[in-house]
N, CA and C of each residue as an Amber inpcrd file, in Angstrom:
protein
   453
  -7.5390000  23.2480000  23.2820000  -8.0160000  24.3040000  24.1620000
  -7.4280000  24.0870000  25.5510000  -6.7220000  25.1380000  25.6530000
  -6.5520000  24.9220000  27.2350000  -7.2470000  25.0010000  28.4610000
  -7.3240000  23.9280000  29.2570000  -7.8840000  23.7620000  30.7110000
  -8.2570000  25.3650000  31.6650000  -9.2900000  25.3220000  32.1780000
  -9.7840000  26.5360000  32.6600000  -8.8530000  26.0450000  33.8560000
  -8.5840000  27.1760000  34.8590000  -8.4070000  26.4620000  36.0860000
  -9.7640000  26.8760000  37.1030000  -9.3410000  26.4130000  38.2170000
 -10.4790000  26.2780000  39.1300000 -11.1550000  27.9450000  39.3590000
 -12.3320000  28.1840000  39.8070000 -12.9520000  29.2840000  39.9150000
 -13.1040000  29.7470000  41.2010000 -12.7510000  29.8380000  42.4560000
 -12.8080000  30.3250000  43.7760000 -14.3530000  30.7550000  43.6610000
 -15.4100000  30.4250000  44.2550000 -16.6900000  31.0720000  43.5360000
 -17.2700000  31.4360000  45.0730000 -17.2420000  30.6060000  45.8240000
 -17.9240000  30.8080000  47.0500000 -17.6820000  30.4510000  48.4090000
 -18.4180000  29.6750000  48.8540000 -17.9350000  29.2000000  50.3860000
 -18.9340000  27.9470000  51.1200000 -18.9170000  28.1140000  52.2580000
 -20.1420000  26.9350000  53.0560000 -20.9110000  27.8600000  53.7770000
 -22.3630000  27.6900000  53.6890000 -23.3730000  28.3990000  53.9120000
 -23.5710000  28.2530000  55.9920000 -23.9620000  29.2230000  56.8840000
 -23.9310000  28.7500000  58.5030000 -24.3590000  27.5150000  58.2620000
 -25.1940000  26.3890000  57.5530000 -26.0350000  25.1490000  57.6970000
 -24.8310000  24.0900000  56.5270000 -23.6910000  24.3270000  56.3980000
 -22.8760000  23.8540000  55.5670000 -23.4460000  23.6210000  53.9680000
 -23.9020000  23.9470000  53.4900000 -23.9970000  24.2730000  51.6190000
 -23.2360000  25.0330000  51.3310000 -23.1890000  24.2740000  49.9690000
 -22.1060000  25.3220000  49.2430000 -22.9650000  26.6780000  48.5900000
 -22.4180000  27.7880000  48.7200000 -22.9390000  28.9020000  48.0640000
 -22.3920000  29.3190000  47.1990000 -22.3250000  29.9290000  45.9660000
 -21.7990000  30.9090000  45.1610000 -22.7880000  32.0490000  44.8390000
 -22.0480000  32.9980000  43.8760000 -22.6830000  34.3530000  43.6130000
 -22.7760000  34.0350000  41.9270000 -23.8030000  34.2300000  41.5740000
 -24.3770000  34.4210000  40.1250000 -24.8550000  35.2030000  39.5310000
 -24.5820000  35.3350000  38.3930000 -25.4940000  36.4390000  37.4690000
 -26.7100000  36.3710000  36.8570000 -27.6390000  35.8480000  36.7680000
 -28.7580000  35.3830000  35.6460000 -28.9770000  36.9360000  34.5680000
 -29.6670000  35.9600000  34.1220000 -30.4460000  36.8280000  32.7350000
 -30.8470000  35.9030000  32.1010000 -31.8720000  36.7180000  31.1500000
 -32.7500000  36.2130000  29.7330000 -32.4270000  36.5260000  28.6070000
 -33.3590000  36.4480000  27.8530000 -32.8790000  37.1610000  26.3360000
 -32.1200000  38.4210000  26.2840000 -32.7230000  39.2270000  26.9800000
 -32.2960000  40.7840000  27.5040000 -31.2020000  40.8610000  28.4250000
 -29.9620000  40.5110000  28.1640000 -28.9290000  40.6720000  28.8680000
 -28.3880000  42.1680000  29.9040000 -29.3150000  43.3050000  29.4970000
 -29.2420000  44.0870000  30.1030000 -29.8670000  44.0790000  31.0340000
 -30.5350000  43.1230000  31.7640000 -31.5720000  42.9230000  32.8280000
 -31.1040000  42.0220000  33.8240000 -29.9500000  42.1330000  33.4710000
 -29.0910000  41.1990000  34.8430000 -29.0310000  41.1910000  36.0360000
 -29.1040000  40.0010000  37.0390000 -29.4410000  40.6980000  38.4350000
 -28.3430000  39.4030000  38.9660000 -27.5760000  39.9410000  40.0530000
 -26.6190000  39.4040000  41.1340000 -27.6150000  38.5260000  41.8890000
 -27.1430000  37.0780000  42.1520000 -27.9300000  36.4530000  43.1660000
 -27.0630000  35.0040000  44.1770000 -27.5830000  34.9740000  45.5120000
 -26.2480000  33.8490000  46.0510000 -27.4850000  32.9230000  45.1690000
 -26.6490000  31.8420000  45.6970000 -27.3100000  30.0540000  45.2890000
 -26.9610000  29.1820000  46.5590000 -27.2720000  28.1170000  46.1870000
 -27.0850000  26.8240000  46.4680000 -26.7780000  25.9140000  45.4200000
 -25.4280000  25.1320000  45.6120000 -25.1950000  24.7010000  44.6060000
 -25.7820000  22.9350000  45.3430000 -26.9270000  22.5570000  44.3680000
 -27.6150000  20.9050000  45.2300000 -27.6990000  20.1690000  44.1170000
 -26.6550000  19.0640000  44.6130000 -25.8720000  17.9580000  43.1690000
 -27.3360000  16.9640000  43.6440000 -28.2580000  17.5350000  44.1490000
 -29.2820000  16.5180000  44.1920000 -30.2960000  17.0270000  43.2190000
 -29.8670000  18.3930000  42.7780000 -30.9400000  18.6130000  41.7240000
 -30.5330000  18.4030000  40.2180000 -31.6450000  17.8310000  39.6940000
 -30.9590000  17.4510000  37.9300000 -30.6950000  18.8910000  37.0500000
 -31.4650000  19.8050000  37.6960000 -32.1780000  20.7210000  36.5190000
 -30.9230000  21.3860000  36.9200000 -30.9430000  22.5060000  35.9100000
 -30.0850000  23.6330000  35.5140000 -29.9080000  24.7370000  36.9090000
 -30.8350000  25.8920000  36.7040000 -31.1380000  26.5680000  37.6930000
 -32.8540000  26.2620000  38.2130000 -33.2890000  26.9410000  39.5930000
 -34.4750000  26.9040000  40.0540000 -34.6280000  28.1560000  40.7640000
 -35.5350000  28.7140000  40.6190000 -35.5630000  29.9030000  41.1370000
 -37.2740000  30.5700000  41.2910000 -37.6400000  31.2390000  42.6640000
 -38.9590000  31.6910000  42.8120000 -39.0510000  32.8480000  41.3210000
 -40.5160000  32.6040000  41.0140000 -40.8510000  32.9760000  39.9240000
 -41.1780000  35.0460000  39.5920000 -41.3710000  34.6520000  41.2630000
 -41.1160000  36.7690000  41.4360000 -39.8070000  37.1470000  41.1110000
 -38.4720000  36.3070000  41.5520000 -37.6130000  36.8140000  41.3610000
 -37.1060000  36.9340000  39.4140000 -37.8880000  36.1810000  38.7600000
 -37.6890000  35.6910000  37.0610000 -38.1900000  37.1390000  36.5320000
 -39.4210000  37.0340000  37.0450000 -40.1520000  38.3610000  36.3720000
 -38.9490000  39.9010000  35.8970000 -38.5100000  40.1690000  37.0270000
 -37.4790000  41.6410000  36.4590000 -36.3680000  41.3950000  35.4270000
 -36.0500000  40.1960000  35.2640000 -34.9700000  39.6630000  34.1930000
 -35.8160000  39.4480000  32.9430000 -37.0860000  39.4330000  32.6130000
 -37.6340000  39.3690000  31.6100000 -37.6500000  37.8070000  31.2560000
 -37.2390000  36.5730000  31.8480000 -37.2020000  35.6240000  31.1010000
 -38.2780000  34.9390000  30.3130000 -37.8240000  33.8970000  29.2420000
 -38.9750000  33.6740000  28.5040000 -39.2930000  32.4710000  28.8550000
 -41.0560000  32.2790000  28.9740000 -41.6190000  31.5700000  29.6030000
 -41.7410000  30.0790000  28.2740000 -40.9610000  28.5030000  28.0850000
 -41.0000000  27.8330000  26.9000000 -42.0810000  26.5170000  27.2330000
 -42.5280000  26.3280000  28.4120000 -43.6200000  25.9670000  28.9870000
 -43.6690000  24.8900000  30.2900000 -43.9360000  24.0410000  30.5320000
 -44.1650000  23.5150000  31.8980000 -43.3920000  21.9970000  31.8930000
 -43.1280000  21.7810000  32.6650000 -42.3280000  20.3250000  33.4850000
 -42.7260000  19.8400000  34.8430000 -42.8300000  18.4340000  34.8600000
 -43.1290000  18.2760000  36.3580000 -42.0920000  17.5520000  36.7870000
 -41.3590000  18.1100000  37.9660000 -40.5210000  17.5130000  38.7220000
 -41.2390000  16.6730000  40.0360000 -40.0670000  15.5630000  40.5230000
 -40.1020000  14.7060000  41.4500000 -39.4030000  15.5550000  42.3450000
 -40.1630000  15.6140000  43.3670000 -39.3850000  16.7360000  44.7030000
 -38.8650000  15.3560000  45.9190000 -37.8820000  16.1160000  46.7260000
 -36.9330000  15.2850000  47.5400000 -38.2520000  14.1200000  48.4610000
 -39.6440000  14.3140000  48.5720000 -40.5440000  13.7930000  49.5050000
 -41.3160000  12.8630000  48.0800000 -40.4540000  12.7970000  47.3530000
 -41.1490000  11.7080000  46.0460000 -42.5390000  12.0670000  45.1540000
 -43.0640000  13.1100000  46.0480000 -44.1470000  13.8600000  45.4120000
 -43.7110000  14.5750000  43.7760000 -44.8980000  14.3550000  43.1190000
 -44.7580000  15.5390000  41.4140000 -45.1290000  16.9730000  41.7100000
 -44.3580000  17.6750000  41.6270000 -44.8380000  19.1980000  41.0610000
 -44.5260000  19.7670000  39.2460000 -45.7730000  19.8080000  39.0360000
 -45.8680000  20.8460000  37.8330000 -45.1260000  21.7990000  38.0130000
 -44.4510000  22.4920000  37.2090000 -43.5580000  23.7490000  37.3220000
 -43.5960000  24.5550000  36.0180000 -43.2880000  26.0990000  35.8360000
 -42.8100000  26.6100000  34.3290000 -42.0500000  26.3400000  34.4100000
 -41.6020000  26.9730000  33.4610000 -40.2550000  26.6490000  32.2800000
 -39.6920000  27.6700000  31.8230000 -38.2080000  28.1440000  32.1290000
 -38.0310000  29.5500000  31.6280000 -36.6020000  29.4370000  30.2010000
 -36.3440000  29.9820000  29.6620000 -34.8670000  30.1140000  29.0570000
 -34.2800000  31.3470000  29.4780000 -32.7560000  30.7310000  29.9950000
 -32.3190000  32.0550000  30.9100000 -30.8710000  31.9820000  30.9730000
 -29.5640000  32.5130000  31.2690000 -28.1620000  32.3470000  30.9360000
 -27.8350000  32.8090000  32.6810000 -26.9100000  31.8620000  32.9940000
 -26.2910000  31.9780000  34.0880000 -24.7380000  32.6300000  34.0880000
 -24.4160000  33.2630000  34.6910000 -23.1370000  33.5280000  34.6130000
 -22.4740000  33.4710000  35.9910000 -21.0040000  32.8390000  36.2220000
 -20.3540000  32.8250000  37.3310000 -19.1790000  33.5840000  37.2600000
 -18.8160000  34.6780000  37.9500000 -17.4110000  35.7230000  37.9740000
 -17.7770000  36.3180000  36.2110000 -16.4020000  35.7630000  35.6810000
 -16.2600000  36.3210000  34.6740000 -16.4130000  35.5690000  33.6990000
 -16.6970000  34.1410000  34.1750000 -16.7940000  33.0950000  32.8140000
 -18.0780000  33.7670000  31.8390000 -17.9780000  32.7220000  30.7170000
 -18.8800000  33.0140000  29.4900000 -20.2640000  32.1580000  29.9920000
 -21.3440000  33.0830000  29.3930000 -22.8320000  32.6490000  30.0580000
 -23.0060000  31.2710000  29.9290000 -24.0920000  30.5900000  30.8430000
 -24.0120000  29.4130000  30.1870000 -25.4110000  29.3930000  30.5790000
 -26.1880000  29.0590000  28.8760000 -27.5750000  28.6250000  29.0940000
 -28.2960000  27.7150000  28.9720000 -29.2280000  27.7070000  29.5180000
 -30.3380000  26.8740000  30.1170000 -31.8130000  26.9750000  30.3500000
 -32.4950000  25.7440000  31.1800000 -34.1240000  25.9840000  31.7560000
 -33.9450000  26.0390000  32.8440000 -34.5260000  27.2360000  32.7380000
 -35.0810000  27.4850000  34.5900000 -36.0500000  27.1300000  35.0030000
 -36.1130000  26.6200000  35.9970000 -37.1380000  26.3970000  36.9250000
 -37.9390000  27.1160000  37.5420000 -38.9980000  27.3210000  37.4130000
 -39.8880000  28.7860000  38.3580000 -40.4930000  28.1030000  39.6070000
 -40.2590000  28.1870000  40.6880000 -40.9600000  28.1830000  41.4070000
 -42.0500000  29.3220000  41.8950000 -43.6560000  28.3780000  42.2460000
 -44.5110000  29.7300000  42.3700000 -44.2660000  29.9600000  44.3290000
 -43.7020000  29.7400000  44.9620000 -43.7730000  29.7870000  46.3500000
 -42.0360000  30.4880000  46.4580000 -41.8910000  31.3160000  47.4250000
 -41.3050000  31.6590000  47.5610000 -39.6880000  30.8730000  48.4240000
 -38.7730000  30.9730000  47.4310000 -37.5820000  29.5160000  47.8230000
 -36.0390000  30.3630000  47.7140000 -34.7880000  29.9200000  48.1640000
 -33.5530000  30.3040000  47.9610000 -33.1660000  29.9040000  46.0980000
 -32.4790000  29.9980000  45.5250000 -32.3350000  29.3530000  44.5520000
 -31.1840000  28.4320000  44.6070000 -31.4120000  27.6500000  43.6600000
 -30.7710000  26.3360000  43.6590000 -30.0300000  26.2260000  42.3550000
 -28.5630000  25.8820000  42.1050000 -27.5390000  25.2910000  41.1010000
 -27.9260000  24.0570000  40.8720000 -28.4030000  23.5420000  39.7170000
 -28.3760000  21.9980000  39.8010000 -27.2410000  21.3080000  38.9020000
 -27.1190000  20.5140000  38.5690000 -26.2920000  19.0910000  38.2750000
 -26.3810000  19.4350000  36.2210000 -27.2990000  20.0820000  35.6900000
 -27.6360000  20.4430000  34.2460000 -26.7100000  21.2150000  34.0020000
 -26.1900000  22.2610000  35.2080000 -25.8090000  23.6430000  34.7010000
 -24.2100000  23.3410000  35.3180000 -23.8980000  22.4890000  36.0980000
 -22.6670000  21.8120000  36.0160000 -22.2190000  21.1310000  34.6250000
 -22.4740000  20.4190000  34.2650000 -22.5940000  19.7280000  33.0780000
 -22.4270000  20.7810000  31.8750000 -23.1070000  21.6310000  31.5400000
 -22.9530000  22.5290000  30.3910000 -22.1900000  23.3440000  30.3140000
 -21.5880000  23.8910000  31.7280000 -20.1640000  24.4530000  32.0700000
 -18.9850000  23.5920000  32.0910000 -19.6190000  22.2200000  31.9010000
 -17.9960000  21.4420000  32.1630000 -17.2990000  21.8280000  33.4270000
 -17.8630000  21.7520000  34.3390000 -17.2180000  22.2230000  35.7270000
 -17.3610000  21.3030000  36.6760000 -16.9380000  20.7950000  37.3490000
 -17.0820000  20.2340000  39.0410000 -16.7560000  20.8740000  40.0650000
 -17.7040000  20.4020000  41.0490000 -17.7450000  21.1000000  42.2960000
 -17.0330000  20.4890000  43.0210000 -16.1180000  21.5530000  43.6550000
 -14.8690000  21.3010000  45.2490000 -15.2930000  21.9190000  46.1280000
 -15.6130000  21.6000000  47.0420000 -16.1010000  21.7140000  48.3010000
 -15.3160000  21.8890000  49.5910000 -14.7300000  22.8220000  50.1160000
 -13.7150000  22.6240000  51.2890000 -13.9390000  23.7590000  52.2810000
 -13.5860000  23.0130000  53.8260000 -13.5960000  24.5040000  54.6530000
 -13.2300000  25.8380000  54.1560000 -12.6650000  25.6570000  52.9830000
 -11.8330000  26.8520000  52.9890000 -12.2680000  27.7250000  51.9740000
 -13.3410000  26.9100000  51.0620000 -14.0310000  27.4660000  50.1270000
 -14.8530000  26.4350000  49.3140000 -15.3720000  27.3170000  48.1320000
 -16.1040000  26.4020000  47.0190000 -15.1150000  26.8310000  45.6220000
 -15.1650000  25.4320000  44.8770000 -14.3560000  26.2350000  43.7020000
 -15.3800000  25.2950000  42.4730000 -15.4220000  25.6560000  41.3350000
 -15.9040000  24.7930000  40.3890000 -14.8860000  24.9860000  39.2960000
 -14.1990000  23.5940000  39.0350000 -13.0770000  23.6370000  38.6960000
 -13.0280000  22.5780000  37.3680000 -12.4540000  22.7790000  35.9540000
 -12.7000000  22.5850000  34.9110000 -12.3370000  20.9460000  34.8490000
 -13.1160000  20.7600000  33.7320000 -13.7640000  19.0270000  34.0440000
 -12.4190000  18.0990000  33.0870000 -11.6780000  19.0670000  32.6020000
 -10.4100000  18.6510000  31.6850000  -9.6160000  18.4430000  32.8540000
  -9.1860000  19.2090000  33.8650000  -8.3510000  19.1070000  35.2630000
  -8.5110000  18.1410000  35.6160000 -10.1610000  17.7500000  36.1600000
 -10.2500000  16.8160000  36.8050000 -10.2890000  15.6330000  36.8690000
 -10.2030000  15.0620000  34.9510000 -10.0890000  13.9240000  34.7840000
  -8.4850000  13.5880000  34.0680000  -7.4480000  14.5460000  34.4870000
  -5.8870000  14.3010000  34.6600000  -6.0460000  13.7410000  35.9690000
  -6.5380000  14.5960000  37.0320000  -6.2200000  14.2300000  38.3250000
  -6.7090000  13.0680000  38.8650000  -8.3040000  12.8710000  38.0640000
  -8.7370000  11.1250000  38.7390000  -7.4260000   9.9240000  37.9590000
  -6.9120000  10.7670000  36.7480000  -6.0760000   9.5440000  36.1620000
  -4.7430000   9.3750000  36.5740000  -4.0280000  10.3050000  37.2350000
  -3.0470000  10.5290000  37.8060000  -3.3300000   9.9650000  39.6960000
  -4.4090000  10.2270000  40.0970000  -4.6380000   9.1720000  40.7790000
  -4.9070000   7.6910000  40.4760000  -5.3120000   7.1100000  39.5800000
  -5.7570000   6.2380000  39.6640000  -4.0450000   5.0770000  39.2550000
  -3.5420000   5.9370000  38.8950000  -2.1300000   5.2820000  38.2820000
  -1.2180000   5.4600000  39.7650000  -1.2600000   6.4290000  40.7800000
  -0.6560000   6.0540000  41.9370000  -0.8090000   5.2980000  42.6220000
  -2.5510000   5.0950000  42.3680000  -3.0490000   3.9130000  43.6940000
  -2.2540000   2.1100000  42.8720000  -2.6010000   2.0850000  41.3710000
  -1.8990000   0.8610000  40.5740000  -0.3770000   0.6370000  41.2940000
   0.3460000   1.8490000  41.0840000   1.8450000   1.7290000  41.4540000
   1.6820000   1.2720000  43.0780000   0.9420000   1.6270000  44.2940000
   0.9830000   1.6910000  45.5200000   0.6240000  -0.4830000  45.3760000
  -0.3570000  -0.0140000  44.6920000  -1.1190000  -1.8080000  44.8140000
  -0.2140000  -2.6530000  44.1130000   0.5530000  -2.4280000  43.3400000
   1.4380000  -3.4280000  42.4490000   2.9990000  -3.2180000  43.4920000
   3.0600000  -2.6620000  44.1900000   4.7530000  -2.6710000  45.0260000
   4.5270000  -3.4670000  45.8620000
């Protein structure tokens, strides 16, 4: 299979985060709704998202999880099944996170992973760029730095 190349997806938010534009949905793919993110390699989970915004996509509720939040505290949370989509790639699904308080939504580190994608980060943009690329390029580095250290 050939290597995706990188995805131009977004940019750096005024507070520097990375943002992209997403698609969600549920079972009901006709219930799709456009949304920015935050893409936070500090979160494990898939997607997270306030639970008003879940409701018009129809997602299905598969039941509850408690996460460790950044202040070490547990929150109970639902549990949704729901398909993310970025540009034009193929959906990629997952658990969502509901938050009951009203929040930005969040990309986590799950939904990297199941896309096979990594995140590039640069003034100049955001790209999430295929995980076959990127482990030519750590190895193609790692064989320049050998040649640099062995001369």
């Amino acid at each position: 299979m050939p290597s995706k190349g990188p995805i131009l997806t977004g940019s750096l938010s005024d507070t520097g985060h990375p943002v992209i534009k997403i698609t969600v949905f549920g079972i009901h793919s006709d219930l799709k709704q456009e949304f920015e993110v935050m893409i936070d390699t500090g979160f494990t989970g898939f997607l997270l998202m306030p639970i008003m915004s879940a409701f018009p996509l129809g997602l299905t509720l598969v039941g509850t999880g408690n996460y460790t939040l950044a202040d070490n505290s547990t929150s109970p949370k639902l549990l949704a099944i729901g398909s993310v989509i970025v540009g034009s790639e193929d959906p990629v699904h997952g658990v969502i996170v509901l938050e009951p308080n009203q929040c930005g939504l969040l990309l986590g580190m799950d939904f990297l992973t199941k896309a096979k994608r990594s995140l590039m980060v640069s003034k100049i943009g955001v790209a999430l760029v295929d995980e076959d690329l990127v482990q030519k390029l750590f190895e193609a580095a790692i064989d320049e730095a050998k040649k640099i250290h062995d001369a």
